[in-house]
Coordinates of C-alpha atoms in Angstrom, one line a residue:
X30 CA -62.0 11.6 64.5
X31 CA -59.0 13.0 62.9
X32 CA -55.5 11.5 63.8
X33 CA -54.0 14.4 65.7
X34 CA -50.6 12.7 66.0
X35 CA -50.0 12.8 62.2
X36 CA -47.9 10.6 60.2
X37 CA -44.0 10.9 59.4
X38 CA -43.6 12.8 56.1
X39 CA -39.8 13.0 56.0
X40 CA -38.5 11.7 52.8
X41 CA -36.2 9.1 54.4
X42 CA -32.5 8.4 54.5
X43 CA -31.9 8.5 50.9
X44 CA -32.1 11.8 48.9
X45 CA -34.7 12.0 46.1
X46 CA -32.2 12.5 43.5
X47 CA -30.5 9.2 44.6
X48 CA -33.7 7.0 44.1
X49 CA -33.9 5.0 40.9
X50 CA -37.3 3.9 39.7
X51 CA -38.1 1.3 37.0
X52 CA -40.3 3.8 34.9
X53 CA -38.3 6.8 35.4
X54 CA -41.2 8.4 37.1
X55 CA -40.5 10.4 40.3
X56 CA -43.3 9.6 42.6
X57 CA -46.7 11.0 41.0
X58 CA -44.5 13.4 38.7
X59 CA -44.6 11.0 35.7
X60 CA -41.9 11.0 33.0
X61 CA -43.8 12.2 29.9
X62 CA -42.9 10.6 26.6
X63 CA -43.9 12.2 23.2
X64 CA -47.3 11.6 21.9
X65 CA -45.6 9.6 19.0
X66 CA -44.3 7.3 21.7
X67 CA -47.6 6.6 23.3
X68 CA -50.0 6.2 20.4
X69 CA -50.0 3.6 17.7
X70 CA -51.2 4.5 14.2
X71 CA -53.6 1.5 14.3
X72 CA -55.6 2.7 17.2
X73 CA -58.3 5.3 17.5
X74 CA -60.2 7.0 20.0
X75 CA -63.4 6.8 18.2
X76 CA -64.9 4.2 15.8
X77 CA -66.4 5.8 12.8
X78 CA -68.2 3.9 10.2
X79 CA -66.4 3.4 6.8
X80 CA -66.7 6.4 4.4
X81 CA -68.8 5.7 1.3
X82 CA -66.9 4.5 -1.8
X83 CA -66.6 7.9 -4.0
X84 CA -64.4 8.6 -6.9
X85 CA -61.3 10.3 -6.1
X86 CA -60.8 14.1 -7.0
X87 CA -57.0 14.2 -6.5
X88 CA -56.1 14.2 -10.0
X89 CA -54.2 11.0 -9.6
X90 CA -52.3 12.3 -6.5
X91 CA -51.9 9.8 -3.9
X92 CA -51.9 10.8 -0.3
X93 CA -49.2 9.1 1.8
X94 CA -49.8 8.0 5.4
X95 CA -48.1 10.5 7.6
X96 CA -48.1 8.3 10.8
X97 CA -50.4 10.5 13.1
X98 CA -50.5 8.7 16.5
X99 CA -53.7 7.1 17.5
X100 CA -54.7 7.2 21.2
X101 CA -57.8 6.4 23.1
X102 CA -59.6 9.2 24.8
X103 CA -58.1 8.6 28.2
X104 CA -54.5 8.3 26.8
X105 CA -54.9 11.5 25.1
X106 CA -56.6 13.3 28.1
X107 CA -53.9 12.0 30.4
X108 CA -51.0 13.1 28.0
X109 CA -52.3 16.7 27.7
X110 CA -52.9 16.8 31.5
X111 CA -49.7 15.7 32.5
X112 CA -48.0 18.3 30.1
X113 CA -50.2 21.0 31.6
X114 CA -48.8 20.1 35.0
X115 CA -45.0 20.7 33.7
X116 CA -46.0 24.2 32.9
X117 CA -45.1 26.5 35.9
X118 CA -47.6 29.3 35.9
X119 CA -48.9 32.3 38.2
X120 CA -51.8 30.0 39.3
X121 CA -49.0 27.5 40.9
X122 CA -46.9 30.0 42.7
X123 CA -45.1 33.5 43.2
X124 CA -43.7 34.4 39.7
X125 CA -41.1 37.0 40.2
X126 CA -40.3 37.6 36.6
X127 CA -39.6 41.3 36.5
X128 CA -40.0 43.4 33.2
X129 CA -42.9 41.2 32.1
X130 CA -45.2 41.0 35.1
X131 CA -46.9 37.7 35.8
X132 CA -50.0 38.8 37.6
X133 CA -52.9 37.0 38.5
X134 CA -55.8 37.0 36.2
X135 CA -59.2 37.2 37.7
X136 CA -61.5 34.4 36.6
X137 CA -64.4 37.0 36.2
X138 CA -62.3 38.2 33.2
X139 CA -62.3 34.7 31.7
X140 CA -66.1 34.3 32.4
X141 CA -66.8 37.6 30.5
X142 CA -64.6 36.9 27.5
X143 CA -66.3 33.4 27.0
X144 CA -69.8 35.2 26.8
X145 CA -71.2 33.7 23.4
X146 CA -71.8 37.3 22.0
X147 CA -67.9 37.9 22.4
X148 CA -66.2 34.7 22.0
X149 CA -68.2 33.8 19.0
X150 CA -67.9 36.8 17.1
X151 CA -66.4 36.9 13.5
X152 CA -64.4 40.0 12.2
X153 CA -66.4 39.8 8.9
X154 CA -70.1 40.0 10.5
X155 CA -72.1 42.9 9.7
X156 CA -71.5 45.9 11.6
X157 CA -75.2 46.0 12.7
X158 CA -74.8 42.6 14.3
X159 CA -71.8 43.7 16.5
X160 CA -72.9 46.9 18.1
X161 CA -72.3 45.5 21.4
X162 CA -68.7 44.6 20.8
X163 CA -68.1 47.9 19.0
X164 CA -69.6 49.6 22.0
X165 CA -67.4 47.6 24.2
X166 CA -64.1 48.5 22.2
X167 CA -65.2 52.3 22.4
X168 CA -65.6 52.1 26.2
X169 CA -62.4 50.5 26.8
X170 CA -60.8 53.3 24.4
X171 CA -62.3 55.7 26.4
X172 CA -60.9 54.3 29.7
X173 CA -57.3 54.4 28.2
X174 CA -57.7 57.8 27.0
X175 CA -58.9 59.1 30.4
X176 CA -56.3 57.1 32.5
X177 CA -53.4 58.4 30.3
X178 CA -54.6 61.9 29.6
X179 CA -54.3 61.4 25.9
X180 CA -57.0 62.4 23.3
X181 CA -56.4 59.6 20.8
X182 CA -55.9 55.9 20.8
X183 CA -55.3 53.2 18.4
X184 CA -56.8 49.7 19.7
X185 CA -55.4 47.5 16.7
X186 CA -51.8 46.8 17.6
X187 CA -51.2 43.3 18.7
X188 CA -48.6 43.7 21.4
X189 CA -46.3 46.0 23.1
X190 CA -43.5 45.9 20.4
X191 CA -46.1 46.2 17.8
X192 CA -47.5 49.4 19.6
X193 CA -44.0 50.5 19.5
X194 CA -44.0 50.3 15.8
X195 CA -47.3 51.8 15.6
X196 CA -46.1 54.9 17.5
X197 CA -42.9 55.3 15.6
X198 CA -44.7 55.2 12.4
X199 CA -47.0 58.0 13.5
X200 CA -44.0 60.0 14.5
X201 CA -42.3 59.5 11.2
X202 CA -45.6 60.4 9.2
X203 CA -45.7 63.7 11.3
X204 CA -42.3 64.5 10.2
X205 CA -42.8 63.6 6.5
X206 CA -45.9 65.8 6.7
X207 CA -43.6 68.8 7.6
X208 CA -41.1 67.8 5.0
X209 CA -38.6 66.8 7.2
X210 CA -36.6 63.6 7.1
X211 CA -34.9 63.2 10.5
X212 CA -32.8 60.2 10.8
X213 CA -32.1 59.8 14.4
X214 CA -33.9 58.2 17.3
X215 CA -32.3 58.8 21.0
X216 CA -32.9 56.1 23.3
X217 CA -31.5 56.2 26.9
X218 CA -29.7 53.3 28.4
X219 CA -32.4 52.5 30.9
X220 CA -35.2 52.0 28.2
X221 CA -36.6 48.6 27.0
X222 CA -34.5 46.4 24.8
X223 CA -37.2 46.6 22.3
X224 CA -37.0 50.5 21.9
X225 CA -33.8 50.5 19.9
X226 CA -34.8 47.6 17.7
X227 CA -38.1 49.2 16.8
X228 CA -36.5 52.5 15.8
X229 CA -34.0 50.6 13.7
X230 CA -36.8 48.7 12.1
X231 CA -38.4 52.1 11.2
X232 CA -35.2 53.3 9.5
X233 CA -33.7 55.4 11.9
X234 CA -30.3 55.6 13.3
X235 CA -30.1 55.0 17.1
X236 CA -27.9 56.8 19.7
X237 CA -27.7 55.7 23.2
X238 CA -28.3 58.5 26.1
X239 CA -26.5 57.5 29.3
X240 CA -27.7 57.2 32.7
X241 CA -26.9 58.9 35.8
X242 CA -25.2 57.2 38.7
X243 CA -28.6 57.3 40.3
X244 CA -30.1 55.1 37.5
X245 CA -32.1 57.8 35.5
X246 CA -31.8 59.7 32.1
X247 CA -28.9 62.1 31.9
X248 CA -30.9 65.2 31.1
X249 CA -27.9 67.3 30.3
X250 CA -26.5 64.6 27.9
X251 CA -29.9 64.4 26.4
X252 CA -30.5 68.1 25.8
X253 CA -26.7 68.4 24.4
X254 CA -27.5 65.9 21.7
X255 CA -31.0 67.1 20.5
X256 CA -30.8 68.8 17.1
X257 CA -32.8 69.1 13.7
X258 CA -31.6 65.5 12.8
X259 CA -33.4 63.9 15.9
X260 CA -36.8 62.8 15.2
X261 CA -37.7 61.4 18.6
X262 CA -36.7 60.1 22.0
X263 CA -37.9 56.7 23.3
X264 CA -38.1 56.6 26.8
X265 CA -39.4 53.9 29.4
X266 CA -41.0 55.4 32.3
X267 CA -40.9 53.8 34.9
X268 CA -37.6 52.8 33.6
X269 CA -35.9 49.4 33.7
X270 CA -34.1 50.1 36.8
X271 CA -37.4 50.2 38.6
X272 CA -37.3 54.0 38.8
X273 CA -39.7 56.9 37.7
X274 CA -38.2 59.6 35.8
X275 CA -38.8 62.8 37.9
X276 CA -37.3 65.0 34.8
X277 CA -39.9 63.7 32.5
X278 CA -41.7 67.1 32.0
X279 CA -38.2 68.9 31.3
X280 CA -37.3 66.0 28.9
X281 CA -40.3 66.5 27.0
X282 CA -40.1 70.3 26.9
X283 CA -36.7 70.0 25.5
X284 CA -37.6 67.6 22.9
X285 CA -40.5 69.4 21.7
X286 CA -38.4 72.5 21.5
X287 CA -36.2 70.7 19.1
X288 CA -39.0 69.8 17.0
X289 CA -38.9 66.1 17.9
X290 CA -41.4 63.9 19.5
X291 CA -41.6 61.9 22.8
X292 CA -42.5 58.2 22.6
X293 CA -42.9 56.6 26.0
X294 CA -42.7 52.8 26.6
X295 CA -45.8 52.3 28.7
X296 CA -44.9 48.7 29.5
X297 CA -44.5 49.7 33.1
X298 CA -47.6 51.7 33.4
X299 CA -48.9 49.4 36.0
X300 CA -46.8 51.0 38.5
X301 CA -48.5 54.6 38.0
X302 CA -51.8 53.9 36.7
X303 CA -54.3 56.0 38.5
X304 CA -51.8 58.3 40.0
X305 CA -49.8 59.8 36.8
X306 CA -51.2 60.7 33.4
X307 CA -48.4 60.5 30.8
X308 CA -50.2 63.1 28.8
X309 CA -49.5 65.7 31.5
X310 CA -45.8 64.8 31.3
X311 CA -45.8 65.7 27.6
X312 CA -45.6 62.3 26.1
X313 CA -46.9 62.2 22.5
X314 CA -47.2 58.3 22.0
X315 CA -47.4 55.4 24.4
X316 CA -48.3 51.8 24.1
X317 CA -50.0 49.9 26.9
X318 CA -49.5 46.2 27.4
X319 CA -53.0 45.1 28.4
X320 CA -51.5 41.9 30.0
X321 CA -49.3 43.8 32.2
X322 CA -51.3 46.6 33.5
X323 CA -55.0 45.2 32.9
X324 CA -54.5 41.6 33.6
X325 CA -55.0 40.1 30.3
X326 CA -53.1 36.9 29.8
X327 CA -49.5 37.3 29.0
X328 CA -48.7 36.7 25.5
X329 CA -46.1 34.0 25.3
X330 CA -47.2 33.1 21.7
X331 CA -50.9 33.8 22.4
X332 CA -53.2 36.7 21.4
X333 CA -51.7 40.1 22.7
X334 CA -52.9 43.6 22.7
X335 CA -50.9 46.8 22.7
X336 CA -53.2 49.8 22.3
X337 CA -51.2 53.1 21.5
X338 CA -52.4 56.5 22.8
X339 CA -51.6 59.8 21.0
X340 CA -51.1 63.3 21.8
X341 CA -53.2 65.9 19.9
X342 CA -49.9 66.5 17.9
X343 CA -49.9 63.0 16.6
X344 CA -53.6 62.2 16.6
X345 CA -53.9 63.1 12.9
X346 CA -51.3 60.5 12.0
X347 CA -52.9 57.4 14.1
X348 CA -53.7 54.5 12.1
X349 CA -57.0 53.0 11.0
X350 CA -59.5 51.4 11.8
X351 CA -61.2 53.0 14.9
X352 CA -64.8 52.9 16.4
X353 CA -66.9 55.9 16.0
X354 CA -70.4 56.5 17.4
X355 CA -72.6 58.5 15.3
X356 CA -75.2 59.5 17.8
X357 CA -77.3 56.3 17.0
X358 CA -75.1 53.6 16.5
X359 CA -71.4 52.5 16.3
X360 CA -69.4 51.9 13.2
X361 CA -65.9 51.0 12.3
X362 CA -64.1 53.6 10.4
X363 CA -61.7 52.1 7.8
X364 CA -61.1 54.5 5.3
X365 CA -59.1 58.2 5.7
X366 CA -61.8 59.8 3.8
X367 CA -64.9 58.2 5.3
X368 CA -68.1 60.2 5.4
X369 CA -68.1 63.0 8.2
X370 CA -64.2 62.7 9.0
X371 CA -63.3 65.9 7.2
X372 CA -59.5 66.4 7.4
X373 CA -59.2 64.9 10.9
X374 CA -57.6 61.4 9.6
X375 CA -56.6 62.3 6.2
X376 CA -52.7 62.1 7.3
X377 CA -53.1 58.4 9.0
X378 CA -50.2 56.3 8.2
X379 CA -52.8 53.6 7.0
X380 CA -53.4 50.5 9.0
X381 CA -51.3 48.0 10.7
X382 CA -53.4 44.9 10.7
X383 CA -56.4 43.0 8.8
X384 CA -59.0 43.7 11.6
X385 CA -59.3 45.6 14.8
X386 CA -57.5 43.8 17.6
X387 CA -58.0 41.0 19.8
X388 CA -61.5 41.0 21.2
X389 CA -61.1 38.6 24.0
X390 CA -58.5 40.6 25.3
X391 CA -60.5 43.8 25.2
X392 CA -63.3 42.1 27.0
X393 CA -60.7 40.9 29.8
X394 CA -59.2 44.3 30.1
X395 CA -62.4 46.3 30.5
X396 CA -63.9 43.6 32.9
X397 CA -60.8 44.3 35.0
X398 CA -61.2 48.0 34.8
X399 CA -64.9 48.0 35.8
X400 CA -64.3 45.6 38.6
X401 CA -61.8 47.7 40.0
X402 CA -63.0 51.3 39.2
X403 CA -60.8 54.1 39.4
X404 CA -59.9 54.0 42.9
X405 CA -59.0 50.1 42.7
X406 CA -56.7 50.8 39.9
X407 CA -55.0 53.3 41.8
X408 CA -54.9 51.0 44.7
X409 CA -53.4 48.2 42.5
X410 CA -50.4 50.6 41.2
X411 CA -49.8 51.4 45.0
X412 CA -49.9 47.8 46.1
X413 CA -47.3 46.8 43.2
X414 CA -45.1 49.5 44.3
X415 CA -45.4 48.7 48.0
X416 CA -44.5 44.9 47.4
X417 CA -41.6 45.8 45.3
X418 CA -40.1 48.1 47.9
X419 CA -40.7 45.5 50.6
X420 CA -38.7 43.0 48.6
X421 CA -35.7 45.7 48.1
X422 CA -35.6 46.7 51.6
X423 CA -35.9 43.1 53.1
X424 CA -33.1 42.0 50.8
X425 CA -30.7 45.1 50.5
X426 CA -28.7 44.1 53.6
X427 CA -27.5 40.8 52.1
X428 CA -28.0 41.4 48.2
X429 CA -26.6 44.7 46.7
X430 CA -29.1 47.1 45.4
X431 CA -27.1 49.6 42.9
X432 CA -30.1 52.1 43.1
X433 CA -31.4 51.6 46.5
X434 CA -30.2 55.1 47.7
X435 CA -32.1 56.5 44.7
X436 CA -35.3 56.4 46.5
X437 CA -38.4 54.0 46.6
X438 CA -38.4 51.7 43.4
X439 CA -41.6 51.4 41.6
X440 CA -43.0 48.0 40.7
X441 CA -39.8 46.1 40.5
X442 CA -36.7 45.6 42.9
X443 CA -33.2 45.6 41.0
X444 CA -30.2 43.9 42.6
X445 CA -26.9 43.2 41.0
X446 CA -24.1 40.6 41.5
X447 CA -21.6 42.5 43.7
X448 CA -22.7 40.5 46.8
X449 CA -21.6 37.2 45.1
X450 CA -17.9 38.4 44.6
X451 CA -15.7 35.7 45.8
X452 CA -18.2 33.1 46.3
X453 CA -17.9 31.4 42.8
X454 CA -21.6 31.9 42.5
X455 CA -23.2 33.6 39.6
X456 CA -26.6 35.3 39.0
X457 CA -27.5 32.4 36.6
X458 CA -26.5 29.9 39.7
X459 CA -28.7 31.6 41.9
X460 CA -31.5 31.5 39.4
X461 CA -31.1 27.7 39.0
X462 CA -31.1 27.3 42.6
X463 CA -34.6 29.1 42.9
X464 CA -36.0 26.4 40.7
X465 CA -35.2 23.8 43.3
X466 CA -36.9 25.8 45.8
X467 CA -40.2 26.0 43.8
X468 CA -39.7 29.6 42.4
X469 CA -39.6 30.5 38.6
X470 CA -36.5 32.6 38.3
X471 CA -36.5 36.4 38.2
X472 CA -35.3 38.3 35.1
X473 CA -31.7 37.9 34.8
X474 CA -29.0 40.0 33.4
X475 CA -31.4 43.0 32.3
X476 CA -31.2 45.7 32.5
X477 CA -27.9 45.8 31.1
X478 CA -26.6 49.0 33.1
X479 CA -25.8 46.9 36.1
X480 CA -23.6 43.7 36.1
X481 CA -25.4 40.3 36.7
X482 CA -28.9 42.0 37.3
X483 CA -31.5 40.5 39.1
X484 CA -34.9 42.1 38.5
X485 CA -37.7 41.0 40.8
X486 CA -41.4 42.0 40.2
X487 CA -43.4 40.6 42.8
X488 CA -46.8 42.3 41.5
X489 CA -49.6 43.4 43.7
X490 CA -51.4 40.3 43.9
X491 CA -49.0 38.4 46.3
X492 CA -49.8 38.5 50.1
X493 CA -47.2 39.5 52.6
X494 CA -46.9 35.8 53.8
X495 CA -46.0 35.0 50.2
X496 CA -43.5 37.7 50.1
X497 CA -41.8 36.7 53.1
X498 CA -41.4 33.2 52.2
X499 CA -39.7 34.2 48.9
X500 CA -37.6 36.7 50.8
X501 CA -36.5 34.2 53.4
X502 CA -35.6 31.7 50.4
X503 CA -33.3 34.3 48.8
X504 CA -31.6 35.1 52.2
X505 CA -31.1 31.3 52.5
X506 CA -29.6 30.9 49.0
X507 CA -27.3 34.1 49.8
X508 CA -26.2 32.5 53.1
X509 CA -25.2 29.1 51.3
X510 CA -23.5 30.9 48.6
X511 CA -21.4 32.9 51.1
X512 CA -20.9 29.5 53.2
X513 CA -18.8 28.2 50.3
X514 CA -21.3 25.9 48.8
X515 CA -20.6 26.8 45.2
X516 CA -20.6 23.3 43.9
X517 CA -24.1 22.9 44.9
X518 CA -25.2 25.9 43.0
X519 CA -23.1 24.9 39.8
X520 CA -25.1 21.6 39.7
X521 CA -28.6 23.4 40.2
X522 CA -31.2 22.5 39.6
X523 CA -31.2 19.2 41.4
X524 CA -34.9 18.5 41.5
X525 CA -36.1 19.7 38.3
X526 CA -37.3 17.0 35.7
X527 CA -34.3 18.2 33.5
X528 CA -31.1 19.4 34.9
X529 CA -29.1 22.5 33.8
X530 CA -29.2 22.9 30.0
X531 CA -26.7 24.4 27.8
X532 CA -29.0 27.5 27.5
X533 CA -26.8 28.9 24.5
X534 CA -26.9 25.8 22.4
X535 CA -30.4 25.2 23.3
X536 CA -31.4 28.6 22.2
X537 CA -29.3 28.7 19.0
X538 CA -29.5 25.1 17.9
X539 CA -32.5 23.7 19.3
X540 CA -33.5 20.2 18.3
X541 CA -37.1 20.0 17.5
X542 CA -37.4 17.2 15.5
X543 CA -38.0 13.5 16.5
X544 CA -37.8 10.2 14.5
X545 CA -38.8 6.8 15.8
X546 CA -35.9 4.5 16.9
X547 CA -34.8 1.9 14.7

């Protein structure tokens, strides 16, 4: 029989932050030392026989001991397991980091990616031995072309920003093919921050286009700036204010009439996939972040993938290689003058990477697509938008939503810091207090078009109960801020393993070295 009376679970009289411990550990949350502080160079996890004596082939060079730590197997396993527990992830709780969706990655995707035929593949294998992998890439490419309404796709870019570079290089090649050396790229204020950086990296001068009071591209200002020196406009749609650009077709028509091209940042494609085809809006090139829309793991230093779709006008300039089906088998086309191509790819700007993209990401993305189907992908977009609007409308009476009157938001809800005026509490303070409540902070201070921005992207995978708890938490924090508890916020986080850091110093002058104590 279970004890239905339960036990006392209150922490007691002393606050957790006031209790000292001999080890420095906090309950079962252990204070993790560096691996060099755990191990001993004289210790080993395995006991191998001494190697046979052989003549040295180091030509007189001597190898110095470098002091690698030696650990037993349990010590090594415990160390890395404890480290993994310090990493907050979507598998542990709601992750409202707007602008770079942290969404649930179905385990089915992982199972498919780990099939030996995909996980063990090598980029230099004979083509005849990788027919299944090439077919999968071709099938994924076809899904991307169908969903975007674009006739061509390059699968090789490694990430979203790499995809931007790919699209802009194709645009530059198209202008050069016409004998034009256009110098200017227009970037609206509501675009992603990587857009102007990419244009500048390609050698273009970047000019901003202002946003309207409703948070959208100022069409009149854009039209007024178009001219023979403009190569392209880089536009994010849905934009970083969480809004769809209703004038997209008019923007594309004006840009094309000026002889320029439309590059669309497709990072927010997850809000419209299955509902809107960018090709129908006049887009010429757009990258797709597989991690954001099709549930592959977010980069963060790991393998990424940012395929780029192209309009018919830019298709001849798309990079190599690409997968082609000859009627009997699949092949990887790596030369502009490959047999059977004709002039279709003679103007390609070349290739961007040594091989052909991230196979593991391709497997995961196609698994996600096939498990959802076309109707399921549409439902994903609708649920993402529904959840974001639920957050927006549930908080706009206590937090200020600068574009709340502009209509429904897309997949992310944007607030500014006007509601904190006079409290002494800032956006950063709210974010730090969220850590104490068990939430990773939202995106802060972006987009730049509003002051003290808080960009919340709940994703389609959160339940109503999870959203309600998050909303209630934010409402509680707002109430405490307005009740005059500024000092509490200034000292947050109170319960994290490390207290508030000097973030500027940590970013600009990180201390990444370690030396043993004397």
